[in-house]
Coordinates of C-alpha atoms in Angstrom, one line a residue:
Chain A
X1 CA -3.3 5.3 37.1
X2 CA -5.0 2.4 34.5
X3 CA -8.6 2.4 33.7
X4 CA -10.7 -0.5 34.1
X5 CA -15.0 -0.2 33.6
X6 CA -16.2 -1.9 31.5
X7 CA -17.4 0.5 28.0
X8 CA -20.1 0.2 26.1
X9 CA -21.0 1.3 22.9
X10 CA -21.3 5.3 24.2
X11 CA -18.4 5.4 25.1
X12 CA -16.8 4.6 22.1
X13 CA -19.2 6.8 20.3
X14 CA -17.7 9.4 22.4
X15 CA -14.4 8.4 21.7
X16 CA -15.1 8.2 18.2
X17 CA -16.0 12.2 17.7
X18 CA -12.9 12.7 20.5
X19 CA -10.3 11.0 18.4
X20 CA -11.9 11.9 14.4
X21 CA -10.5 15.0 14.4
X22 CA -6.8 14.1 14.9
X23 CA -6.8 10.6 13.1
X24 CA -7.5 9.6 8.9
X25 CA -10.5 7.9 8.7
X26 CA -8.5 4.9 7.1
X27 CA -9.3 4.0 3.0
X28 CA -11.5 -0.1 2.4
X29 CA -10.4 -2.0 0.3
X30 CA -10.6 -4.9 -1.6
X31 CA -8.7 -7.5 -4.6
X32 CA -10.2 -9.6 -7.3
X33 CA -8.2 -12.0 -6.5
X34 CA -8.2 -12.4 -3.2
X35 CA -11.4 -13.1 -3.7
X36 CA -10.7 -16.0 -6.1
X37 CA -8.2 -17.3 -3.8
X38 CA -10.5 -17.5 -0.3
X39 CA -13.8 -17.6 -1.7
X40 CA -15.5 -15.0 0.3
X41 CA -16.3 -10.9 -0.4
X42 CA -12.8 -9.6 2.0
X43 CA -13.3 -5.8 2.2
X44 CA -10.0 -5.2 4.8
X45 CA -10.0 -1.9 6.7
X46 CA -6.5 -0.7 6.4
X47 CA -5.7 0.4 9.9
X48 CA -2.1 -0.3 8.2
X49 CA -2.5 3.7 7.3
X50 CA -3.8 5.4 10.1
X51 CA -1.1 7.2 11.8
X52 CA 1.9 6.4 12.8
X53 CA 1.3 2.8 11.2
X54 CA -2.0 1.0 13.1
X55 CA -4.6 1.4 15.3
X56 CA -2.9 1.8 18.3
X57 CA -3.4 5.7 17.7
X58 CA -7.1 5.4 18.3
X59 CA -6.7 3.9 21.7
X60 CA -3.5 6.6 22.8
X61 CA -5.4 9.3 20.6
X62 CA -8.1 8.7 23.2
X63 CA -6.4 8.2 26.3
X64 CA -4.8 11.0 26.3
X65 CA -7.6 13.3 25.2
X66 CA -9.7 11.6 28.3
X67 CA -7.2 12.8 31.2
X68 CA -8.3 16.3 32.8
X69 CA -5.6 19.2 32.5
X70 CA -3.6 17.9 36.0
X71 CA -3.9 14.8 35.4
X72 CA -2.2 15.3 31.5
X73 CA 0.4 18.1 32.9
X74 CA 3.2 15.1 33.8
X75 CA 2.8 13.5 30.7
X76 CA 2.2 10.2 30.3
X77 CA 4.4 7.0 30.7
X78 CA 4.2 3.6 29.8
X79 CA 6.7 0.7 28.5
X80 CA 6.4 -1.1 24.6
X81 CA 8.6 -3.2 22.2
X82 CA 6.2 -0.9 19.6
X83 CA 3.2 0.1 18.1
X84 CA 1.7 1.2 21.4
X85 CA 4.6 3.3 22.8
X86 CA 4.8 5.1 18.7
X87 CA 1.6 5.9 18.9
X88 CA 0.7 7.4 22.6
X89 CA 4.0 9.0 21.7
X90 CA 2.4 11.3 19.1
X91 CA -1.0 11.3 21.3
X92 CA 1.2 13.5 23.8
X93 CA 2.4 15.7 21.5
X94 CA -0.7 16.7 20.1
X95 CA -1.4 17.9 23.3
X96 CA 1.6 19.0 23.7
X97 CA 2.8 17.2 26.4
X98 CA 5.2 14.9 27.2
X99 CA 5.4 10.9 26.6
X100 CA 8.1 8.3 29.0
X101 CA 8.4 5.5 26.8
X102 CA 10.2 2.3 28.7
X103 CA 12.1 0.0 25.7
X104 CA 13.5 -3.0 25.9
X105 CA 17.7 -2.5 24.9
X106 CA 16.5 -4.8 22.5
X107 CA 13.3 -3.5 20.4
X108 CA 14.1 -3.0 16.9
X109 CA 15.8 -0.3 15.8
X110 CA 13.1 1.7 13.4
X111 CA 10.3 1.5 16.5
X112 CA 13.0 3.2 18.2
X113 CA 12.9 5.9 15.2
X114 CA 9.4 5.9 15.0
X115 CA 8.9 6.6 19.3
X116 CA 12.0 9.8 18.7
X117 CA 10.2 10.5 15.6
X118 CA 6.7 11.9 17.6
X119 CA 8.8 13.0 20.2
X120 CA 8.9 10.6 22.7
X121 CA 11.7 9.9 25.5
X122 CA 12.5 6.9 25.4
X123 CA 13.8 5.0 28.7
X124 CA 16.1 1.9 28.0
X125 CA 16.2 -1.4 30.0
X126 CA 17.0 -5.0 31.0
X127 CA 14.6 -6.8 27.9
X128 CA 12.4 -9.0 30.9
X129 CA 8.5 -7.7 32.1
X130 CA 10.3 -7.3 35.2
X131 CA 12.6 -4.7 33.8
X132 CA 9.6 -3.2 31.9
X133 CA 7.8 -3.3 35.3
X134 CA 10.0 -0.9 37.2
X135 CA 11.2 1.1 35.4
X136 CA 7.8 2.5 34.4
X137 CA 8.0 2.3 38.2
X138 CA 10.3 4.8 39.2
X139 CA 9.8 7.1 36.2
X140 CA 6.0 7.0 37.2
X141 CA 7.5 7.9 40.8
X142 CA 10.0 9.9 39.1
X143 CA 8.3 12.6 36.9
X144 CA 4.1 11.5 37.8
X145 CA 3.4 11.4 34.6
X146 CA 0.1 8.8 34.2
X147 CA 0.5 5.7 32.9
X148 CA -1.7 4.4 29.9
X149 CA -1.7 0.8 30.0
X150 CA -1.6 -0.7 26.0
X151 CA -5.1 -2.2 25.8
X152 CA -6.0 -3.4 30.1
X153 CA -7.4 0.0 29.6
X154 CA -10.9 1.0 29.0
X155 CA -10.0 4.1 27.2
X156 CA -7.7 2.1 25.4
X157 CA -10.2 -0.5 24.4
X158 CA -13.0 2.0 23.1
X159 CA -10.7 4.1 21.0
X160 CA -9.4 0.7 20.0
X161 CA -13.0 -0.2 18.8
X162 CA -13.8 3.0 16.8
X163 CA -12.1 1.5 13.9
X164 CA -15.1 -1.4 13.6
X165 CA -17.5 1.8 14.0
X166 CA -16.1 3.1 11.2
X167 CA -16.2 -0.1 9.2
X168 CA -19.5 -0.4 9.5
X169 CA -20.4 2.8 8.1
X170 CA -17.8 1.7 4.9
X171 CA -19.9 -1.1 4.4
X172 CA -22.7 -2.4 4.7
X173 CA -24.3 -6.3 5.2
X174 CA -21.0 -7.6 6.6
X175 CA -21.8 -11.8 8.1
X176 CA -18.7 -11.5 10.3
X177 CA -15.2 -9.9 10.8
X178 CA -12.2 -11.2 11.8
X179 CA -9.6 -9.7 13.4
X180 CA -6.8 -10.5 15.2
X181 CA -5.5 -10.9 19.2
X182 CA -2.8 -9.9 21.0
X183 CA -3.9 -8.5 24.7
X184 CA -6.8 -8.5 23.1
X185 CA -7.3 -3.9 23.3
X186 CA -8.6 -4.0 19.3
X187 CA -10.2 -7.3 19.6
X188 CA -12.5 -6.9 23.0
X189 CA -13.2 -2.6 21.3
X190 CA -14.4 -4.4 18.7
X191 CA -17.2 -7.1 19.4
X192 CA -18.2 -3.9 22.5
X193 CA -18.8 -2.6 18.1
X194 CA -20.0 -5.1 16.6
X195 CA -22.5 -7.1 19.1
X196 CA -23.9 -3.6 21.4
X197 CA -24.6 -2.0 17.9
X198 CA -26.1 -5.6 15.0
X199 CA -25.8 -8.9 17.1
X200 CA -26.1 -10.7 13.8
X201 CA -23.1 -10.3 12.9
X202 CA -19.8 -12.7 13.9
X203 CA -17.4 -11.5 15.8
X204 CA -13.6 -14.7 14.6
X205 CA -10.2 -13.1 16.6
X206 CA -7.7 -15.2 15.6
X207 CA -4.4 -15.7 16.6
X208 CA -0.6 -17.0 16.3
X209 CA -0.8 -20.5 17.3
X210 CA 2.9 -20.3 19.1
X211 CA 1.0 -16.8 21.4
X212 CA -2.3 -19.0 22.3
X213 CA -3.0 -17.6 25.3
X214 CA -6.5 -16.1 24.1
X215 CA -7.0 -19.0 23.1
X216 CA -7.0 -21.5 25.4
X217 CA -8.3 -18.3 27.8
X218 CA -12.0 -18.2 26.0
X219 CA -11.6 -22.6 26.0
X220 CA -11.1 -23.0 29.4
X221 CA -13.3 -19.7 30.8
X222 CA -10.4 -18.9 32.4
X223 CA -7.3 -16.3 32.2
X224 CA -4.7 -18.5 31.3
X225 CA -0.8 -17.2 31.6
X226 CA 1.0 -16.4 27.8
X227 CA 3.5 -18.7 28.3
X228 CA 7.6 -18.3 26.5
X229 CA 5.5 -17.5 23.0
X230 CA 6.8 -18.0 19.8
X231 CA 5.6 -16.2 16.2
X232 CA 7.2 -13.8 14.1
X233 CA 4.0 -11.4 15.0
X234 CA 5.5 -8.7 17.5
X235 CA 2.8 -7.4 17.6
X236 CA 0.6 -10.6 19.1
X237 CA 2.7 -11.2 21.7
X238 CA 1.4 -10.2 24.9
X239 CA -1.1 -12.3 27.2
X240 CA -4.6 -11.2 27.7
X241 CA -5.8 -8.8 29.9
X242 CA -8.4 -9.1 32.0
X243 CA -10.7 -6.1 31.5
X244 CA -10.1 -7.7 27.0
X245 CA -10.9 -11.1 28.4
X246 CA -14.3 -9.9 30.6
X247 CA -15.7 -8.5 27.5
X248 CA -14.3 -10.9 25.3
X249 CA -16.1 -13.8 27.4
X250 CA -19.5 -12.6 26.9
X251 CA -19.0 -10.9 23.1
X252 CA -17.0 -12.9 20.7
X253 CA -18.1 -16.1 18.9
X254 CA -14.9 -17.8 17.7
X255 CA -10.8 -17.6 18.4
X256 CA -8.8 -19.6 15.4
X257 CA -5.5 -19.5 15.7
X258 CA -3.0 -20.0 12.5
X259 CA 1.1 -21.3 12.4
X260 CA 3.4 -18.7 11.2
X261 CA 4.1 -20.3 7.7
X262 CA 0.4 -19.5 7.1
X263 CA 1.1 -15.6 8.5
X264 CA 4.1 -15.4 6.2
X265 CA 1.9 -16.2 3.4
X266 CA -1.0 -13.7 4.4
X267 CA 1.8 -11.5 4.6
X268 CA 3.2 -11.9 1.0
X269 CA -0.3 -12.4 -0.5
X270 CA -0.9 -8.5 0.7
X271 CA 1.7 -7.3 -0.6
X272 CA 2.4 -8.7 -3.4
X273 CA -1.8 -8.9 -4.7
X274 CA -2.7 -6.3 -2.9
X275 CA 0.5 -3.4 -3.3
X276 CA 0.3 -3.4 1.3
X277 CA 2.6 -3.2 3.8
X278 CA 1.1 -5.2 6.7
X279 CA 3.9 -6.1 9.6
X280 CA 3.4 -9.6 10.1
X281 CA 0.6 -8.7 12.7
X282 CA -0.9 -7.6 10.4
X283 CA -1.7 -10.2 7.9
X284 CA -3.0 -12.0 11.1
X285 CA -6.5 -11.6 10.2
X286 CA -6.3 -12.4 6.9
X287 CA -4.4 -15.0 7.6
X288 CA -7.7 -17.2 9.9
X289 CA -9.1 -17.1 6.3
X290 CA -6.9 -18.6 4.4
X291 CA -6.4 -21.2 7.0
X292 CA -9.6 -21.8 8.0
X293 CA -11.6 -21.3 4.4
X294 CA -14.2 -23.0 4.6
X295 CA -16.0 -20.4 7.7
X296 CA -16.1 -18.0 5.8
X297 CA -16.9 -18.9 1.7
X298 CA -19.5 -16.5 0.4
X299 CA -19.8 -14.6 3.0
X300 CA -19.4 -10.5 3.5
X301 CA -15.8 -10.5 5.6
X302 CA -14.8 -7.6 7.1
X303 CA -11.4 -7.9 8.5
X304 CA -9.1 -5.8 9.9
X305 CA -5.0 -5.2 8.7
X306 CA -4.3 -3.7 12.0
X307 CA -0.6 -2.2 11.0
X308 CA 2.2 -1.7 9.1
X309 CA 6.1 -1.2 10.6
X310 CA 7.8 -3.2 8.9
X311 CA 11.6 -3.4 10.3
X312 CA 12.7 -3.4 5.9
X313 CA 16.1 -4.7 6.7
X314 CA 13.9 -8.3 8.6
X315 CA 11.6 -10.0 5.9
X316 CA 10.3 -12.6 6.4
X317 CA 11.7 -15.2 3.2
Chain B
X1 CA 1.0 -3.0 -37.9
X2 CA 1.6 -1.0 -35.0
X3 CA -0.4 2.9 -35.3
X4 CA 1.4 6.0 -35.4
X5 CA -0.7 9.0 -35.5
X6 CA -0.7 11.2 -33.7
X7 CA -3.2 10.9 -30.4
X8 CA -4.9 14.2 -29.5
X9 CA -7.9 14.9 -26.4
X10 CA -10.6 13.5 -28.4
X11 CA -7.9 10.3 -28.7
X12 CA -7.2 9.8 -25.0
X13 CA -11.0 10.7 -23.6
X14 CA -12.7 6.8 -25.9
X15 CA -9.7 5.4 -24.7
X16 CA -10.6 6.2 -21.7
X17 CA -14.8 5.6 -22.3
X18 CA -13.2 2.3 -23.6
X19 CA -11.7 1.3 -21.2
X20 CA -13.2 1.8 -17.8
X21 CA -15.3 -0.7 -17.6
X22 CA -12.1 -3.2 -17.7
X23 CA -10.2 -1.3 -15.4
X24 CA -9.5 0.3 -11.7
X25 CA -10.1 4.3 -10.9
X26 CA -6.9 4.1 -8.8
X27 CA -6.8 6.6 -6.1
X28 CA -5.2 9.7 -4.9
X29 CA -3.2 9.3 -1.9
X30 CA -1.4 11.9 0.3
X31 CA 1.1 11.9 3.2
X32 CA 1.7 14.8 6.2
X33 CA 5.4 13.1 6.6
X34 CA 5.5 13.6 3.1
X35 CA 4.5 16.4 2.3
X36 CA 6.5 18.2 5.6
X37 CA 9.6 16.9 3.6
X38 CA 9.4 18.3 0.7
X39 CA 8.0 21.5 1.2
X40 CA 5.6 20.5 -1.2
X41 CA 1.6 19.0 -1.6
X42 CA 2.2 16.0 -3.1
X43 CA -1.2 13.9 -4.5
X44 CA 1.0 10.5 -5.4
X45 CA -2.0 8.5 -8.6
X46 CA -1.8 5.0 -6.8
X47 CA -1.5 3.4 -10.7
X48 CA 1.1 0.7 -8.9
X49 CA -2.6 -0.7 -7.7
X50 CA -4.5 -0.4 -11.5
X51 CA -5.3 -4.3 -12.5
X52 CA -2.1 -6.4 -13.0
X53 CA 0.2 -3.8 -11.0
X54 CA 1.0 -1.1 -13.0
X55 CA -1.0 1.9 -15.6
X56 CA 0.5 -0.9 -18.2
X57 CA -3.2 -2.6 -18.3
X58 CA -4.1 1.0 -19.9
X59 CA -3.2 1.0 -22.7
X60 CA -2.9 -2.4 -23.8
X61 CA -6.8 -2.6 -23.1
X62 CA -7.1 0.4 -25.4
X63 CA -5.0 -1.5 -27.6
X64 CA -7.0 -5.1 -27.7
X65 CA -9.9 -3.8 -27.7
X66 CA -9.5 -0.9 -30.4
X67 CA -9.5 -3.5 -33.1
X68 CA -11.4 -5.4 -34.5
X69 CA -13.3 -8.5 -34.7
X70 CA -10.8 -9.7 -37.9
X71 CA -7.5 -8.6 -36.8
X72 CA -8.2 -9.4 -32.9
X73 CA -8.4 -12.7 -34.0
X74 CA -4.9 -14.1 -33.8
X75 CA -4.4 -12.6 -30.7
X76 CA -2.1 -10.8 -30.3
X77 CA 2.0 -10.5 -29.4
X78 CA 4.9 -8.8 -28.1
X79 CA 7.8 -8.9 -26.5
X80 CA 8.5 -8.0 -23.1
X81 CA 10.7 -8.3 -19.5
X82 CA 8.5 -7.2 -17.9
X83 CA 4.9 -5.5 -17.2
X84 CA 4.0 -4.4 -20.3
X85 CA 3.6 -8.0 -21.5
X86 CA 1.2 -8.9 -18.7
X87 CA -0.9 -6.3 -19.3
X88 CA -1.1 -7.3 -22.2
X89 CA -2.1 -10.7 -21.3
X90 CA -4.6 -9.3 -18.9
X91 CA -6.3 -7.3 -22.1
X92 CA -6.3 -10.3 -24.6
X93 CA -7.7 -12.2 -22.0
X94 CA -10.6 -10.1 -21.2
X95 CA -11.7 -10.2 -24.9
X96 CA -10.3 -14.3 -25.3
X97 CA -7.7 -14.0 -27.5
X98 CA -4.9 -15.3 -27.4
X99 CA -1.5 -13.5 -26.3
X100 CA 2.0 -14.3 -27.5
X101 CA 5.0 -12.6 -25.0
X102 CA 8.2 -12.8 -26.1
X103 CA 10.6 -13.5 -22.9
X104 CA 14.4 -12.9 -22.8
X105 CA 15.3 -16.3 -20.4
X106 CA 16.6 -13.9 -17.8
X107 CA 13.6 -12.2 -17.2
X108 CA 12.3 -12.1 -13.5
X109 CA 10.5 -14.6 -11.8
X110 CA 7.6 -12.6 -10.7
X111 CA 7.4 -11.5 -14.4
X112 CA 6.8 -14.8 -16.1
X113 CA 4.7 -15.7 -13.5
X114 CA 2.4 -12.5 -13.9
X115 CA 2.4 -12.9 -17.7
X116 CA 1.2 -16.9 -17.3
X117 CA -1.0 -16.1 -14.2
X118 CA -3.1 -13.7 -16.6
X119 CA -3.2 -17.0 -19.7
X120 CA -0.3 -15.8 -21.5
X121 CA 2.1 -17.7 -23.8
X122 CA 5.3 -17.6 -23.6
X123 CA 8.1 -17.6 -25.5
X124 CA 11.7 -17.4 -24.4
X125 CA 14.4 -16.0 -27.0
X126 CA 18.0 -15.4 -25.9
X127 CA 18.2 -11.8 -23.5
X128 CA 19.3 -9.6 -26.4
X129 CA 16.3 -6.8 -28.9
X130 CA 17.6 -8.6 -32.3
X131 CA 16.6 -12.0 -29.9
X132 CA 13.7 -10.5 -28.8
X133 CA 12.6 -8.9 -32.2
X134 CA 13.2 -11.6 -34.6
X135 CA 11.6 -14.1 -32.5
X136 CA 8.2 -11.3 -32.4
X137 CA 9.0 -11.8 -35.7
X138 CA 8.4 -15.2 -36.3
X139 CA 5.6 -15.7 -33.9
X140 CA 3.9 -12.7 -36.3
X141 CA 4.6 -14.9 -39.4
X142 CA 3.3 -17.9 -37.8
X143 CA -0.2 -17.0 -35.9
X144 CA -0.8 -14.2 -37.6
X145 CA -1.7 -11.8 -34.3
X146 CA -1.4 -8.5 -34.6
X147 CA 1.6 -7.0 -32.7
X148 CA 1.3 -4.1 -30.3
X149 CA 4.7 -2.0 -29.2
X150 CA 4.7 -1.4 -25.5
X151 CA 5.2 3.2 -26.1
X152 CA 5.3 3.8 -29.7
X153 CA 1.7 3.4 -31.3
X154 CA -1.0 5.9 -30.7
X155 CA -3.3 3.9 -29.4
X156 CA -0.6 3.2 -26.4
X157 CA -0.3 6.4 -25.9
X158 CA -3.6 7.2 -25.6
X159 CA -4.5 4.6 -22.6
X160 CA -1.6 5.4 -20.5
X161 CA -2.5 9.1 -21.3
X162 CA -5.7 8.0 -19.2
X163 CA -4.3 7.7 -15.8
X164 CA -3.0 11.8 -16.0
X165 CA -7.3 12.8 -17.3
X166 CA -8.1 10.6 -13.7
X167 CA -5.7 12.6 -12.3
X168 CA -7.1 15.9 -12.8
X169 CA -10.9 14.8 -12.1
X170 CA -9.5 13.9 -8.5
X171 CA -7.6 17.1 -7.6
X172 CA -8.1 20.3 -8.6
X173 CA -6.1 23.6 -9.3
X174 CA -3.1 21.0 -9.5
X175 CA 0.4 23.6 -10.6
X176 CA 2.8 20.4 -12.0
X177 CA 3.1 17.0 -13.1
X178 CA 4.9 14.6 -12.1
X179 CA 6.0 10.8 -14.2
X180 CA 8.9 8.9 -14.7
X181 CA 10.4 9.0 -18.7
X182 CA 11.4 5.6 -20.5
X183 CA 10.0 4.5 -24.3
X184 CA 7.8 7.5 -23.5
X185 CA 3.6 5.9 -23.7
X186 CA 3.0 7.3 -20.3
X187 CA 5.0 10.9 -20.6
X188 CA 3.1 11.6 -23.9
X189 CA 0.5 10.6 -22.9
X190 CA 0.0 12.9 -19.9
X191 CA 1.8 15.6 -21.9
X192 CA -1.1 15.7 -24.3
X193 CA -4.3 15.2 -20.9
X194 CA -2.3 18.3 -19.8
X195 CA -2.2 20.6 -22.4
X196 CA -4.5 20.1 -24.4
X197 CA -6.7 20.6 -21.1
X198 CA -5.4 23.2 -19.1
X199 CA -1.0 24.9 -20.9
X200 CA -1.2 26.4 -17.0
X201 CA -0.2 23.0 -15.8
X202 CA 3.3 22.0 -16.0
X203 CA 4.9 18.0 -17.4
X204 CA 7.9 17.2 -15.6
X205 CA 9.8 14.1 -16.4
X206 CA 11.9 12.5 -14.7
X207 CA 14.5 9.7 -15.6
X208 CA 17.4 8.3 -14.0
X209 CA 21.0 9.3 -14.3
X210 CA 22.2 5.2 -15.4
X211 CA 19.7 5.4 -18.7
X212 CA 18.9 9.2 -20.0
X213 CA 18.7 9.4 -23.7
X214 CA 14.4 11.2 -23.4
X215 CA 17.0 14.0 -21.3
X216 CA 19.8 14.1 -24.1
X217 CA 17.2 13.9 -26.7
X218 CA 15.5 16.9 -25.0
X219 CA 17.9 18.7 -24.9
X220 CA 19.5 18.4 -28.8
X221 CA 15.9 18.5 -29.9
X222 CA 17.0 16.0 -31.8
X223 CA 16.2 11.7 -30.6
X224 CA 19.7 10.3 -29.1
X225 CA 20.1 6.4 -28.5
X226 CA 20.0 4.4 -25.7
X227 CA 23.4 3.6 -25.2
X228 CA 23.7 0.2 -22.1
X229 CA 22.1 1.7 -20.4
X230 CA 22.7 0.7 -16.2
X231 CA 20.1 1.9 -13.9
X232 CA 17.9 0.3 -10.8
X233 CA 14.7 1.6 -12.3
X234 CA 14.1 -1.9 -14.5
X235 CA 11.4 -0.4 -16.5
X236 CA 12.2 2.4 -17.6
X237 CA 15.8 1.0 -19.3
X238 CA 13.7 1.3 -23.2
X239 CA 15.2 3.4 -25.6
X240 CA 12.6 6.1 -26.3
X241 CA 10.6 5.6 -29.4
X242 CA 9.7 8.3 -32.3
X243 CA 6.0 9.0 -32.0
X244 CA 6.8 9.7 -28.2
X245 CA 9.5 12.1 -28.9
X246 CA 7.2 13.7 -32.2
X247 CA 4.7 14.3 -28.5
X248 CA 6.8 15.2 -25.8
X249 CA 8.9 17.9 -27.8
X250 CA 5.6 20.0 -27.6
X251 CA 4.0 19.3 -24.4
X252 CA 7.1 18.5 -22.5
X253 CA 8.2 21.3 -19.9
X254 CA 10.7 20.3 -18.7
X255 CA 12.5 16.7 -18.2
X256 CA 15.2 16.0 -14.7
X257 CA 17.5 13.2 -13.8
X258 CA 18.2 11.5 -11.0
X259 CA 20.3 8.9 -9.8
X260 CA 19.7 5.4 -8.4
X261 CA 20.9 6.1 -5.1
X262 CA 17.9 9.1 -5.0
X263 CA 15.3 6.5 -6.3
X264 CA 15.8 4.1 -3.7
X265 CA 15.1 6.2 -1.2
X266 CA 12.3 7.1 -2.5
X267 CA 11.7 3.8 -2.4
X268 CA 11.6 3.2 0.7
X269 CA 9.4 6.5 2.0
X270 CA 7.1 5.2 -0.2
X271 CA 6.3 1.7 2.3
X272 CA 8.0 3.1 5.1
X273 CA 6.2 6.5 4.9
X274 CA 3.0 4.8 2.7
X275 CA 3.2 1.8 3.8
X276 CA 2.9 1.5 -0.2
X277 CA 4.8 -1.6 -2.7
X278 CA 6.2 0.0 -5.1
X279 CA 8.5 -0.1 -7.7
X280 CA 12.0 1.0 -8.3
X281 CA 10.7 2.7 -11.6
X282 CA 7.3 4.1 -9.6
X283 CA 9.4 5.9 -7.2
X284 CA 11.1 7.5 -10.4
X285 CA 8.4 10.3 -10.6
X286 CA 8.8 11.2 -6.4
X287 CA 12.7 11.3 -6.5
X288 CA 12.5 13.2 -8.8
X289 CA 11.0 16.1 -5.8
X290 CA 13.1 14.5 -3.9
X291 CA 16.4 14.7 -6.1
X292 CA 15.4 18.8 -7.5
X293 CA 12.7 20.4 -4.1
X294 CA 13.4 24.0 -5.0
X295 CA 11.4 23.3 -7.9
X296 CA 8.3 22.2 -6.3
X297 CA 7.9 23.6 -3.2
X298 CA 4.6 25.6 -2.6
X299 CA 2.6 24.1 -5.1
X300 CA 0.8 21.5 -6.1
X301 CA 2.6 18.5 -7.8
X302 CA 0.4 15.5 -8.9
X303 CA 2.9 12.8 -8.8
X304 CA 2.8 9.6 -10.9
X305 CA 2.9 6.3 -8.8
X306 CA 3.9 3.6 -12.3
X307 CA 4.0 0.5 -10.7
X308 CA 4.6 -1.7 -7.9
X309 CA 5.7 -5.0 -9.0
X310 CA 8.8 -5.9 -7.7
X311 CA 10.7 -8.7 -7.1
X312 CA 10.3 -9.5 -3.4
X313 CA 13.6 -11.9 -3.2
X314 CA 15.9 -8.6 -5.2
X315 CA 15.5 -5.8 -3.2
X316 CA 17.9 -2.8 -3.3
X317 CA 18.4 -3.0 0.4

């Protein structure tokens, strides 16, 4: 069962206490060159340096440690083609329980290796959403494992929000924070962290143009489906979750979109100027600054770099 | 005129005071996974995060700031196909004097762009050592510029040694430090920093098998020429300098060699596990741990990651 109660700041703070012993307090970097380029004062929150290479470890650890012993005994299950699978496998291994990760047969080799390296049990399925969901259902029926949804879950949202609690502690007087949006776990957690502690700070989300269901939903005030997403940012192809959308409507100021060309440009700048290996989805927030510089000029901007799990055999240039 | 007096610890400390306002105090990183892999406790000194992307900025800034106003007025000159050229251009721009950088016509585009970005004046020449040296001589004759050799110079050695002074301050109780060796600027500076402050710490150099003049010179006790170097580590193809060799004989404990295959493996591990963009020469020190693990097991090891200026269009995999 996933949990779908709206989390509040106190839930994030509890999550932070729960997960801190198991995770990195990731550093904040800045770059004189990128400040010059954007005209802003940018603070990069380096979640690509988090365990398992992405912020996803925060939510996964929080969910796994929140289970009581009975619920945990049979392990956890999810379907994932990306970072959530590896993060859940890592979290489960920290508690010494099994993690059943359903992965589409066309998932990148590097993602499968990451799940396996953390001791996750990989169950392959056809690369369709229907096959993924039915395979997870079968796994749960057979094993009694507890499902942990990658974003539409209050424990996951609370966990992801801890990255922003950290950033607010590390950098004073931010004017605006910028995060990517896919399913909406990081964005919802970020929005709670910011607005319930300092509502003057603006919360901006950035989404790839080719997977813009959050942008459309936000504009229309009603959850819209993700239709055939086409973007290099493979971590942001998921459709926005319901619980996530409820929080985003309440707390987020703006959703911007960026074309893939600018995502690649942002990624290259973070590689060559900052020497940081950022994955396409991880570069989307900075791409927002490149595409919409007028919104950020002369402001103190917190940018979440969400992940760094790149397939080196498949670079976009 | 280059300066060829043997520097001592006090020169390094003076250099440190001189250059600190202009440079980054680079962070030290560690990785649980790479510790497990090597069986050692490894502290990576991140000079790829230094300004201009390499430790070379330390020596170049020290040399430029050491000049009196008369000597500085006509600017500085060097020949370089790599990081020294960009570092000297950056240092000269900080003092607002011209930097004449002689570059072989086949130098990588990314290196030329870096020199130009710092306002360096690029003079192209044929890609031979004779052409490089004669072109620098002509430039000096015409402009009166002051030559700054990339490594066979006491101001450069003192500057490069400041990275190790920092590391010794950042990490207590190191057993051994590991640095790459090409021309020997970083190694000589490191050896002075370590042995004149705590002679119990072992100093290990690592050199590519295909450019092993330092290894041979050290073994024979006499400076040997670099014959037709063949290695992916383009920053380490230079022949060892005389002044550098004098210091290395006195202070270095061991020189190890590594094949290019292990350099590439080290680089990939630093990219995928640490999410750090390290250039081949910058991965050579860590390659030493992979190739000779028995020397480092269960010890506290300081590893200098010397640079991160990679040509992304030309990756070795």
